[in-house]
Coordinates of N, CA and C and ligand atoms in Angstrom, one line a residue:
P1 N -2.0 -10.3 -19.5 CA -1.9 -10.8 -18.2 C -2.9 -11.6 -18.0
V2 N -2.7 -12.8 -17.5 CA -2.9 -13.7 -16.6 C -3.5 -14.3 -15.2
G3 N -4.6 -14.3 -14.8 CA -4.7 -14.4 -13.5 C -4.9 -15.5 -12.7
W4 N -4.7 -15.6 -11.5 CA -4.3 -16.7 -10.6 C -5.8 -17.9 -11.0
K5 N -6.9 -17.4 -11.3 CA -7.9 -18.0 -12.0 C -7.6 -19.0 -12.8
S6 N -7.3 -18.3 -14.1 CA -6.7 -18.9 -15.2 C -5.6 -19.9 -15.2
L7 N -4.7 -19.4 -14.2 CA -2.9 -20.1 -13.8 C -3.7 -21.2 -13.5
A8 N -4.6 -21.2 -12.5 CA -5.5 -22.6 -11.8 C -5.9 -23.3 -12.4
M9 N -7.0 -23.2 -13.5 CA -7.6 -23.7 -14.7 C -6.1 -24.6 -15.1
M10 N -5.2 -23.6 -15.8 CA -4.2 -24.4 -16.7 C -4.3 -25.6 -16.0
A11 N -3.7 -24.9 -14.8 CA -3.1 -26.0 -14.2 C -3.8 -27.7 -14.3
V12 N -5.3 -27.9 -13.8 CA -5.7 -28.3 -13.4 C -6.4 -28.7 -15.4
T13 N -6.8 -28.2 -16.0 CA -6.7 -28.9 -17.6 C -5.6 -29.6 -18.0
G14 N -4.4 -29.3 -17.5 CA -3.0 -29.7 -17.8 C -2.8 -31.1 -17.7
G15 N -3.7 -31.3 -16.2 CA -3.4 -32.6 -16.0 C -2.4 -32.4 -14.7
G16 N -2.6 -31.8 -13.9 CA -1.2 -31.8 -12.8 C 0.2 -31.5 -13.8
V17 N -0.1 -30.4 -14.7 CA 1.3 -30.0 -15.0 C 2.3 -29.7 -14.2
L18 N 1.3 -28.9 -13.2 CA 2.1 -27.8 -12.1 C 2.3 -28.4 -10.8
Y19 N 3.5 -28.6 -10.3 CA 3.1 -28.6 -8.6 C 3.5 -27.7 -8.3
F20 N 2.5 -26.8 -7.0 CA 2.9 -25.8 -6.2 C 2.9 -26.6 -5.0
F21 N 3.3 -25.6 -3.9 CA 3.9 -26.5 -2.6 C 2.1 -25.9 -2.0
E22 N 1.6 -26.7 -1.6 CA 0.4 -26.7 -1.6 C -0.3 -25.7 -0.6
R23 N 0.5 -25.1 0.6 CA -0.1 -23.8 1.1 C 0.0 -22.4 0.8
E24 N 0.8 -22.5 -0.2 CA 1.1 -21.4 -0.6 C -0.5 -21.3 -2.1
R25 N -0.2 -22.7 -2.5 CA -1.4 -22.4 -3.6 C -2.6 -22.3 -3.3
S26 N -3.0 -23.1 -2.3 CA -4.4 -22.9 -1.1 C -4.5 -21.3 -1.0
R27 N -3.4 -20.5 -0.5 CA -3.7 -19.5 0.1 C -4.3 -18.1 -1.4
R28 N -3.1 -18.8 -2.2 CA -3.5 -18.0 -3.5 C -4.5 -18.3 -3.9
L29 N -5.4 -19.5 -4.3 CA -6.9 -19.8 -4.6 C -7.5 -19.1 -3.7
D30 N -7.4 -19.3 -2.5 CA -8.3 -18.2 -1.7 C -8.5 -17.2 -1.7
S31 N -7.5 -16.1 -1.8 CA -7.5 -14.7 -2.2 C -8.0 -14.7 -3.3
V32 N -7.7 -15.4 -4.3 CA -8.2 -15.5 -5.6 C -9.8 -15.0 -5.5
K33 N -10.3 -16.3 -5.4 CA -12.3 -16.2 -4.7 C -12.5 -14.9 -4.2
A34 N -11.6 -14.8 -2.8 CA -12.1 -13.6 -1.9 C -11.7 -12.4 -2.4
G35 N -10.6 -12.2 -2.6 CA -10.1 -10.9 -2.6 C -10.7 -10.0 -3.7
P36 N -10.5 -8.6 -3.3 CA -11.2 -8.1 -3.9 C -10.3 -7.4 -5.5
S37 N -9.5 -8.2 -5.8 CA -8.6 -8.0 -6.8 C -8.5 -8.8 -7.4
A38 N -9.9 -9.6 -7.2 CA -10.5 -11.2 -8.2 C -10.0 -11.0 -9.8
G39 N -9.5 -11.3 -10.7 CA -9.8 -11.5 -12.0 C -8.5 -10.0 -12.4
K40 N -8.1 -9.4 -11.1 CA -6.5 -8.3 -11.9 C -5.7 -8.6 -11.9
A41 N -5.2 -10.1 -10.9 CA -4.2 -10.2 -11.0 C -3.3 -10.8 -11.9
S42 N -2.3 -10.3 -12.0 CA -1.2 -10.7 -13.2 C -0.2 -11.2 -13.0
L43 N 0.2 -11.7 -14.0 CA 1.6 -12.3 -13.4 C 3.1 -11.8 -15.1
G44 N 4.1 -11.0 -14.0 CA 5.0 -10.9 -15.1 C 5.2 -9.5 -14.4
G45 N 5.8 -9.3 -15.4 CA 6.1 -7.3 -15.5 C 7.4 -7.1 -14.9
P46 N 8.3 -6.0 -15.2 CA 9.7 -5.3 -15.2 C 10.2 -5.6 -13.8
F47 N 11.5 -6.2 -13.9 CA 12.4 -5.6 -12.4 C 13.8 -5.5 -13.0
E48 N 14.2 -5.2 -12.0 CA 15.8 -4.7 -11.9 C 16.6 -5.6 -11.0
L49 N 17.8 -5.6 -11.5 CA 18.5 -6.6 -10.7 C 20.1 -6.2 -11.2
R50 N 21.1 -7.5 -10.2 CA 22.5 -7.2 -11.3 C 22.6 -8.1 -11.9
L51 N 23.6 -8.2 -13.6 CA 23.8 -9.3 -13.9 C 24.9 -9.3 -13.6
A52 N 24.8 -10.9 -13.0 CA 26.5 -11.8 -12.8 C 27.4 -11.9 -13.6
N53 N 26.9 -12.1 -15.0 CA 27.6 -12.3 -16.3 C 28.7 -10.9 -16.8
E54 N 28.2 -10.0 -16.1 CA 28.9 -8.7 -16.0 C 28.7 -8.3 -14.9
N55 N 29.7 -8.4 -14.2 CA 30.4 -8.3 -13.2 C 29.6 -7.5 -12.1
G56 N 28.2 -7.8 -11.9 CA 27.0 -7.3 -11.3 C 26.6 -5.8 -11.6
R57 N 26.8 -5.5 -12.6 CA 26.4 -4.5 -13.6 C 24.9 -4.5 -13.1
R58 N 24.0 -3.0 -12.9 CA 22.9 -2.8 -13.3 C 22.1 -3.5 -14.2
W59 N 20.8 -4.2 -14.4 CA 20.6 -4.8 -15.3 C 19.2 -4.5 -15.3
D60 N 18.1 -4.3 -16.3 CA 16.3 -4.5 -16.2 C 16.2 -5.1 -17.2
T61 N 15.2 -5.5 -17.4 CA 14.3 -6.4 -18.2 C 13.6 -6.0 -19.5
S62 N 14.0 -4.5 -19.2 CA 13.5 -4.2 -20.8 C 15.1 -4.8 -21.6
E63 N 16.4 -5.1 -21.2 CA 16.9 -5.7 -22.1 C 16.7 -6.9 -22.7
L64 N 15.8 -8.2 -22.2 CA 15.4 -9.2 -23.0 C 14.5 -9.0 -24.4
R65 N 14.0 -7.5 -24.2 CA 13.0 -7.2 -25.5 C 14.0 -7.4 -26.6
G66 N 12.8 -8.0 -27.6 CA 13.1 -7.8 -29.0 C 13.7 -9.5 -29.1
G67 N 13.8 -10.0 -28.1 CA 13.9 -11.6 -28.3 C 12.4 -12.5 -26.6
Y68 N 12.7 -13.6 -26.7 CA 11.8 -14.5 -25.9 C 12.9 -14.7 -24.8
A69 N 12.4 -14.9 -23.7 CA 13.1 -15.1 -22.5 C 12.0 -16.5 -21.7
L70 N 13.4 -17.3 -21.2 CA 12.8 -18.6 -20.4 C 13.2 -18.0 -18.8
L71 N 12.3 -17.8 -18.1 CA 12.8 -17.3 -16.9 C 12.7 -18.5 -15.9
Y72 N 13.7 -18.7 -15.2 CA 13.7 -19.4 -13.7 C 14.3 -18.9 -12.6
F73 N 13.6 -19.1 -11.3 CA 13.6 -18.8 -10.1 C 14.2 -20.1 -8.9
G74 N 15.5 -19.5 -8.8 CA 16.0 -20.3 -7.8 C 17.5 -20.2 -7.4
F75 N 18.4 -21.1 -6.9 CA 19.0 -20.6 -5.7 C 20.3 -21.7 -6.2
T76 N 21.8 -20.7 -5.9 CA 23.1 -21.9 -6.5 C 23.1 -23.2 -5.7
M77 N 22.6 -23.5 -4.4 CA 23.3 -24.1 -3.3 C 22.2 -24.9 -3.5
C78 N 21.3 -25.0 -4.9 CA 19.7 -25.7 -4.2 C 20.6 -27.1 -5.2
P79 N 20.4 -28.4 -3.7 CA 21.0 -29.7 -4.2 C 20.8 -30.5 -5.4
D80 N 19.5 -30.5 -5.7 CA 19.8 -31.2 -7.0 C 18.5 -31.1 -7.9
I81 N 17.5 -30.1 -7.4 CA 16.0 -29.6 -8.2 C 16.7 -28.4 -9.2
C82 N 17.2 -27.7 -8.9 CA 17.9 -26.3 -9.3 C 19.1 -26.8 -10.8
P83 N 19.5 -27.8 -10.2 CA 20.9 -27.8 -11.0 C 20.2 -28.7 -12.4
D84 N 19.0 -29.9 -11.7 CA 18.4 -30.8 -13.2 C 17.4 -29.7 -13.7
E85 N 16.8 -29.0 -12.9 CA 15.7 -27.8 -14.0 C 16.7 -26.8 -15.1
L86 N 17.6 -26.4 -14.6 CA 18.4 -25.5 -15.4 C 19.3 -26.4 -16.8
E87 N 19.6 -27.7 -16.3 CA 20.1 -28.3 -17.7 C 18.8 -29.0 -18.5
K88 N 18.0 -28.9 -17.9 CA 17.0 -29.1 -19.0 C 16.6 -28.1 -19.7
I89 N 16.5 -26.5 -19.1 CA 15.9 -24.9 -19.7 C 17.4 -25.0 -20.6
A90 N 18.8 -25.4 -20.6 CA 19.8 -25.4 -21.2 C 19.6 -26.1 -22.5
E91 N 19.1 -27.3 -22.8 CA 18.9 -28.5 -23.9 C 17.9 -27.9 -24.5
C92 N 16.8 -27.2 -24.0 CA 15.3 -26.8 -24.3 C 16.0 -25.6 -25.3
V93 N 16.5 -24.3 -24.1 CA 17.0 -23.3 -25.3 C 17.6 -23.6 -26.2
D94 N 18.3 -24.3 -26.5 CA 19.9 -25.0 -27.5 C 18.5 -25.8 -28.7
V95 N 17.3 -26.5 -28.4 CA 16.9 -26.2 -29.5 C 16.0 -25.7 -29.9
V96 N 15.2 -24.7 -29.2 CA 14.6 -23.9 -29.6 C 15.6 -22.8 -30.3
N97 N 16.6 -22.2 -30.1 CA 17.3 -21.5 -31.4 C 17.6 -21.9 -32.1
A98 N 17.9 -23.6 -32.4 CA 18.3 -24.1 -33.2 C 17.5 -23.9 -34.2
K99 N 15.9 -24.4 -33.9 CA 15.1 -24.1 -35.1 C 14.3 -22.5 -35.1
M100 N 15.2 -21.7 -34.7 CA 14.2 -20.5 -34.4 C 15.2 -19.4 -35.4
A101 N 16.7 -20.0 -34.8 CA 17.6 -19.0 -35.9 C 18.2 -19.5 -36.9
P102 N 18.4 -18.6 -37.7 CA 19.1 -18.8 -38.9 C 20.9 -19.3 -38.3
A103 N 21.1 -20.2 -38.8 CA 22.5 -21.3 -38.3 C 23.5 -20.2 -38.3
K104 N 23.5 -18.9 -38.9 CA 24.5 -17.6 -38.6 C 24.4 -16.9 -37.3
A105 N 23.1 -16.8 -36.7 CA 22.8 -16.3 -35.6 C 23.5 -16.8 -34.4
Q106 N 23.5 -17.9 -34.2 CA 23.8 -18.9 -33.2 C 25.7 -19.0 -32.9
D107 N 26.2 -18.1 -34.3 CA 27.4 -18.4 -33.7 C 27.8 -16.8 -33.4
A108 N 26.7 -16.0 -33.5 CA 26.9 -14.5 -33.3 C 27.5 -14.0 -31.8
P109 N 27.9 -12.7 -31.6 CA 28.8 -12.4 -30.5 C 27.6 -12.1 -29.6
H110 N 28.2 -12.5 -28.2 CA 27.1 -12.2 -27.0 C 26.5 -11.3 -26.8
G111 N 27.0 -10.2 -27.6 CA 25.6 -8.9 -27.6 C 24.7 -9.3 -28.1
D112 N 24.8 -10.2 -29.3 CA 23.4 -10.6 -30.4 C 22.5 -11.3 -29.4
K113 N 21.0 -10.9 -29.7 CA 20.1 -11.8 -29.0 C 19.5 -12.6 -29.4
L114 N 19.4 -14.1 -28.6 CA 19.4 -15.3 -29.4 C 17.4 -15.0 -29.3
P115 N 16.7 -16.0 -30.0 CA 15.7 -16.1 -30.3 C 15.1 -16.0 -28.8
L116 N 15.8 -17.2 -28.2 CA 14.8 -17.7 -26.7 C 16.3 -17.5 -25.8
T117 N 16.4 -16.5 -25.1 CA 17.5 -16.8 -23.6 C 16.9 -17.1 -22.3
P118 N 17.4 -17.5 -21.9 CA 17.5 -18.6 -20.9 C 17.7 -17.2 -19.5
V119 N 16.8 -17.0 -18.1 CA 17.7 -16.2 -17.5 C 17.6 -17.1 -15.8
F120 N 18.3 -16.8 -15.6 CA 18.4 -17.4 -13.6 C 18.2 -16.5 -12.6
V121 N 17.3 -16.5 -12.3 CA 17.3 -15.6 -11.3 C 17.5 -15.9 -9.8
S122 N 18.0 -15.3 -8.6 CA 18.2 -16.1 -7.4 C 17.3 -15.3 -6.6
I123 N 16.7 -16.6 -5.8 CA 15.8 -16.4 -4.5 C 16.7 -16.6 -3.1
D124 N 18.3 -16.7 -3.5 CA 18.6 -17.2 -2.2 C 20.3 -15.5 -1.9
P125 N 19.4 -13.9 -2.2 CA 20.6 -13.4 -2.5 C 21.8 -13.3 -1.7
E126 N 21.4 -13.3 0.1 CA 22.1 -13.6 0.9 C 23.5 -14.1 0.8
R127 N 23.4 -15.6 -0.2 CA 24.5 -16.2 -0.2 C 24.7 -16.4 -1.5
D128 N 24.1 -15.9 -2.5 CA 24.4 -16.0 -3.5 C 24.6 -14.4 -4.8
T129 N 26.2 -14.8 -4.2 CA 26.6 -13.3 -4.8 C 26.6 -13.0 -6.1
V130 N 27.0 -11.8 -6.5 CA 27.9 -11.6 -8.3 C 28.6 -13.1 -8.8
A131 N 29.9 -12.8 -8.0 CA 31.0 -13.6 -8.2 C 30.1 -15.3 -7.9
R132 N 29.4 -16.0 -7.4 CA 28.7 -17.2 -7.1 C 27.9 -17.0 -8.5
V133 N 26.9 -16.4 -8.6 CA 26.2 -16.7 -9.4 C 26.9 -17.0 -11.2
A134 N 27.8 -16.0 -11.2 CA 28.2 -15.8 -12.4 C 29.4 -17.2 -12.2
E135 N 29.6 -17.9 -11.6 CA 30.4 -19.2 -11.7 C 29.1 -20.0 -12.0
Y136 N 27.9 -20.0 -11.2 CA 26.8 -21.2 -11.4 C 26.7 -21.4 -12.9
V137 N 26.2 -19.4 -13.5 CA 25.4 -20.1 -14.4 C 26.0 -20.7 -15.8
K138 N 27.5 -20.2 -15.7 CA 28.6 -20.8 -16.8 C 28.3 -22.6 -16.8
E139 N 28.2 -23.2 -15.9 CA 28.2 -24.6 -16.2 C 26.9 -25.1 -16.6
F140 N 25.8 -24.1 -16.9 CA 24.6 -24.9 -17.5 C 24.7 -24.3 -19.1
H141 N 25.3 -23.2 -18.6 CA 24.9 -22.5 -20.4 C 25.2 -21.4 -20.8
P142 N 26.5 -21.0 -21.8 CA 27.6 -20.2 -22.1 C 26.2 -18.5 -22.1
R143 N 25.6 -18.9 -22.9 CA 24.2 -17.7 -22.9 C 23.3 -17.7 -21.4
L144 N 23.5 -18.4 -20.6 CA 22.5 -18.4 -19.0 C 22.5 -16.9 -18.2
L145 N 21.3 -16.0 -18.5 CA 22.1 -14.9 -17.8 C 21.8 -14.9 -16.2
G146 N 23.0 -14.7 -15.7 CA 22.6 -14.7 -14.0 C 22.3 -13.6 -13.1
L147 N 20.9 -13.3 -12.6 CA 20.9 -12.2 -12.0 C 20.8 -12.7 -10.2
T148 N 21.0 -11.7 -9.8 CA 20.9 -11.3 -8.3 C 20.9 -10.1 -8.0
G149 N 20.8 -9.6 -6.6 CA 20.6 -8.2 -5.9 C 20.9 -8.1 -4.4
T150 N 20.0 -7.1 -4.0 CA 20.1 -7.1 -2.8 C 18.8 -7.8 -2.2
V151 N 18.6 -8.3 -0.8 CA 17.0 -9.2 -0.6 C 15.8 -8.4 -1.2
E152 N 16.1 -7.1 -0.8 CA 14.5 -6.8 -1.5 C 14.6 -6.4 -2.9
A153 N 15.4 -6.5 -3.6 CA 15.7 -6.1 -5.5 C 14.9 -8.1 -5.7
C154 N 15.9 -8.7 -5.2 CA 15.3 -10.1 -5.6 C 13.5 -10.3 -5.3
K155 N 13.2 -10.2 -4.4 CA 12.1 -10.4 -3.2 C 11.1 -9.6 -4.8
R156 N 11.0 -8.5 -4.8 CA 10.3 -7.7 -6.1 C 10.4 -8.4 -7.2
A157 N 11.7 -8.9 -7.2 CA 11.7 -9.7 -8.8 C 10.6 -11.1 -9.0
A158 N 10.9 -11.6 -7.8 CA 10.0 -12.9 -7.3 C 8.7 -12.5 -7.3
K159 N 8.3 -11.7 -7.1 CA 6.7 -11.2 -6.6 C 6.1 -11.2 -7.9
Q160 N 6.9 -10.4 -9.1 CA 6.5 -9.8 -10.5 C 5.6 -11.3 -10.9
Y161 N 6.5 -12.5 -10.3 CA 6.4 -13.7 -11.1 C 5.5 -14.9 -10.5
R162 N 5.1 -14.0 -9.1 CA 4.2 -14.9 -7.8 C 5.1 -16.4 -7.5
V163 N 6.9 -15.9 -7.8 CA 7.1 -17.0 -7.3 C 7.4 -16.8 -5.7
Y164 N 7.0 -18.2 -5.3 CA 6.8 -18.7 -4.0 C 8.6 -19.2 -3.5
Y165 N 8.8 -18.5 -2.3 CA 10.4 -19.1 -1.6 C 10.1 -18.8 -0.2
H166 N 10.8 -19.8 0.3 CA 10.6 -19.9 2.1 C 11.9 -20.6 2.2
K167 N 12.7 -19.8 3.1 CA 14.1 -20.4 3.9 C 13.7 -21.6 4.8
T168 N 14.2 -22.5 4.7 CA 13.9 -23.6 5.6 C 15.5 -24.0 7.0
G169 N 15.4 -23.7 7.6 CA 16.4 -24.2 8.4 C 17.3 -22.7 8.7
D170 N 18.2 -22.6 10.1 CA 18.3 -21.5 10.2 C 19.6 -21.4 10.7
D171 N 20.4 -22.3 10.3 CA 21.9 -22.5 9.8 C 22.3 -22.1 8.6
A172 N 23.9 -22.1 8.8 CA 24.6 -21.4 6.8 C 23.9 -22.5 6.1
D173 N 23.9 -23.7 6.2 CA 23.3 -24.5 5.3 C 22.1 -24.7 5.2
Y174 N 20.9 -23.5 5.0 CA 19.8 -23.7 5.1 C 19.3 -23.6 3.4
L175 N 18.2 -24.5 3.6 CA 17.5 -24.8 2.0 C 16.6 -23.6 1.8
V176 N 16.0 -23.5 0.7 CA 15.2 -22.8 0.7 C 13.9 -23.5 -0.4
D177 N 13.1 -23.6 0.0 CA 11.8 -24.2 -0.8 C 11.4 -23.2 -1.7
H178 N 11.5 -23.8 -3.1 CA 10.8 -22.8 -4.1 C 10.2 -22.9 -5.1
S179 N 8.9 -22.5 -5.7 CA 8.5 -22.7 -6.8 C 9.5 -23.1 -8.3
I180 N 8.8 -24.2 -8.6 CA 10.0 -24.9 -10.0 C 9.1 -24.7 -11.0
I181 N 8.9 -23.6 -11.2 CA 8.8 -23.2 -12.8 C 9.3 -22.2 -13.7
M182 N 8.8 -22.7 -14.9 CA 9.9 -22.1 -16.0 C 8.6 -21.3 -16.8
Y183 N 9.0 -19.4 -16.9 CA 8.3 -18.6 -17.3 C 8.7 -18.1 -18.8
L184 N 7.6 -18.4 -19.9 CA 8.1 -17.9 -21.3 C 7.5 -16.3 -21.2
V185 N 8.3 -15.6 -21.5 CA 8.2 -13.6 -21.7 C 8.3 -13.8 -23.3
D186 N 7.8 -13.0 -23.7 CA 7.5 -12.5 -25.0 C 8.3 -11.2 -25.2
K187 N 9.2 -11.0 -26.7 CA 9.1 -10.0 -26.9 C 8.8 -8.5 -26.0
N188 N 8.2 -8.7 -25.9 CA 7.4 -6.9 -25.5 C 7.9 -7.2 -23.9
G189 N 8.2 -8.3 -23.0 CA 8.4 -8.5 -21.8 C 7.3 -9.2 -21.1
D190 N 6.5 -9.3 -22.0 CA 5.1 -9.9 -21.3 C 5.1 -11.3 -21.4
F191 N 4.5 -11.3 -19.7 CA 4.9 -13.0 -19.5 C 3.5 -13.7 -20.7
V192 N 4.6 -14.9 -21.2 CA 2.9 -15.6 -22.1 C 2.5 -17.2 -21.3
T193 N 3.4 -18.0 -20.8 CA 3.0 -18.8 -20.3 C 3.9 -19.9 -19.2
F194 N 3.8 -20.5 -19.0 CA 5.0 -21.1 -17.9 C 4.8 -22.5 -18.0
Y195 N 6.0 -23.7 -17.7 CA 6.0 -24.9 -17.7 C 6.2 -25.3 -16.6
G196 N 5.6 -26.3 -15.9 CA 6.1 -27.2 -14.8 C 7.2 -27.6 -15.0
K197 N 7.6 -28.1 -13.9 CA 8.7 -29.6 -13.5 C 9.1 -30.8 -14.8
N198 N 7.3 -31.1 -14.4 CA 7.4 -32.4 -15.3 C 7.3 -32.1 -16.9
Y199 N 8.2 -31.2 -17.5 CA 7.6 -31.2 -19.3 C 9.3 -31.7 -19.4
E200 N 9.4 -32.2 -20.0 CA 11.0 -32.8 -20.8 C 11.3 -32.0 -21.9
A201 N 12.2 -31.3 -21.6 CA 13.3 -30.6 -22.1 C 12.8 -30.3 -23.8
K202 N 13.0 -31.8 -24.8 CA 12.6 -31.4 -26.0 C 10.5 -31.3 -25.9
E203 N 9.9 -31.9 -25.3 CA 8.5 -31.4 -25.3 C 8.5 -29.7 -25.1
M204 N 9.2 -29.5 -23.9 CA 9.2 -28.1 -23.7 C 9.7 -27.1 -24.8
A205 N 10.6 -27.5 -25.6 CA 10.8 -26.5 -26.4 C 9.9 -26.4 -28.0
E206 N 9.0 -27.9 -27.9 CA 8.3 -27.5 -29.1 C 7.1 -26.9 -29.0
A207 N 6.8 -26.8 -27.6 CA 5.7 -25.9 -27.0 C 6.4 -24.4 -26.8
I208 N 7.4 -24.1 -26.8 CA 7.9 -22.6 -26.9 C 8.4 -22.5 -28.6
V209 N 8.4 -23.6 -29.2 CA 8.3 -23.4 -30.7 C 6.9 -22.8 -30.8
E210 N 6.0 -23.5 -30.8 CA 4.7 -22.9 -31.1 C 4.5 -21.6 -30.7
Q211 N 4.5 -21.3 -29.8 CA 4.0 -20.1 -29.2 C 5.1 -19.2 -30.1
M212 N 6.6 -19.0 -30.1 CA 7.2 -18.2 -30.6 C 6.5 -18.1 -32.0
K213 N 5.9 -19.3 -32.9 CA 5.4 -19.1 -34.3 C 3.8 -18.6 -34.0
R214 N 3.3 -19.0 -33.1 CA 1.7 -18.4 -32.7 C 2.2 -16.8 -33.0
L215 N 3.2 -15.6 -31.7 CA 3.2 -14.7 -31.9 C 3.6 -14.3 -32.8
G216 N 5.0 -14.7 -33.6 CA 5.9 -14.3 -34.2 C 6.8 -13.9 -33.5
Ligands
LIG301 NI1 15.9 -25.3 -6.4

């Protein structure tokens, strides 16, 4: 578990590794300073959603156990940031898996666990139906898991990772402001660290391989 204080420290020591939406950031920093829960706030944890890749069957994070996962929260109608980040994730995941898996394992059937599994979680469940997310994730990586669910379920998932998101505009073409962070989760489902938008795919892959070797 990593508190907001240490997250903030990481952001600072990382030389602005991370871009938080300003208002959310100051709100959180204030709450860390002031709140009775200071030092107790932790990042990550279990959640339950629908797996778009498999017709929206019930899915929960325990299914990721035994392998590492790279979580990303976004929405399928995101005009450019989410597609860019998901392309980056796809490239990164391929580099990591090539390094961490024996050649044979990469051709394994889909039921088999990858060393690192990419996961897309919708923060726009009202428009991101199971069918839509299923089509969307295919565009980026054959093993990218796509998750969506009810408004409440997606909210709970995002909350576990302190993901900030906010609808802008009222019409059907609304956008969703959201934090752009990749979360690395270990084999036990525990949050390890995060990577911001300014990481390049290869750089992120190297950092993840290092973490995986360190943690085993
Ligand atoms: Ni986006």
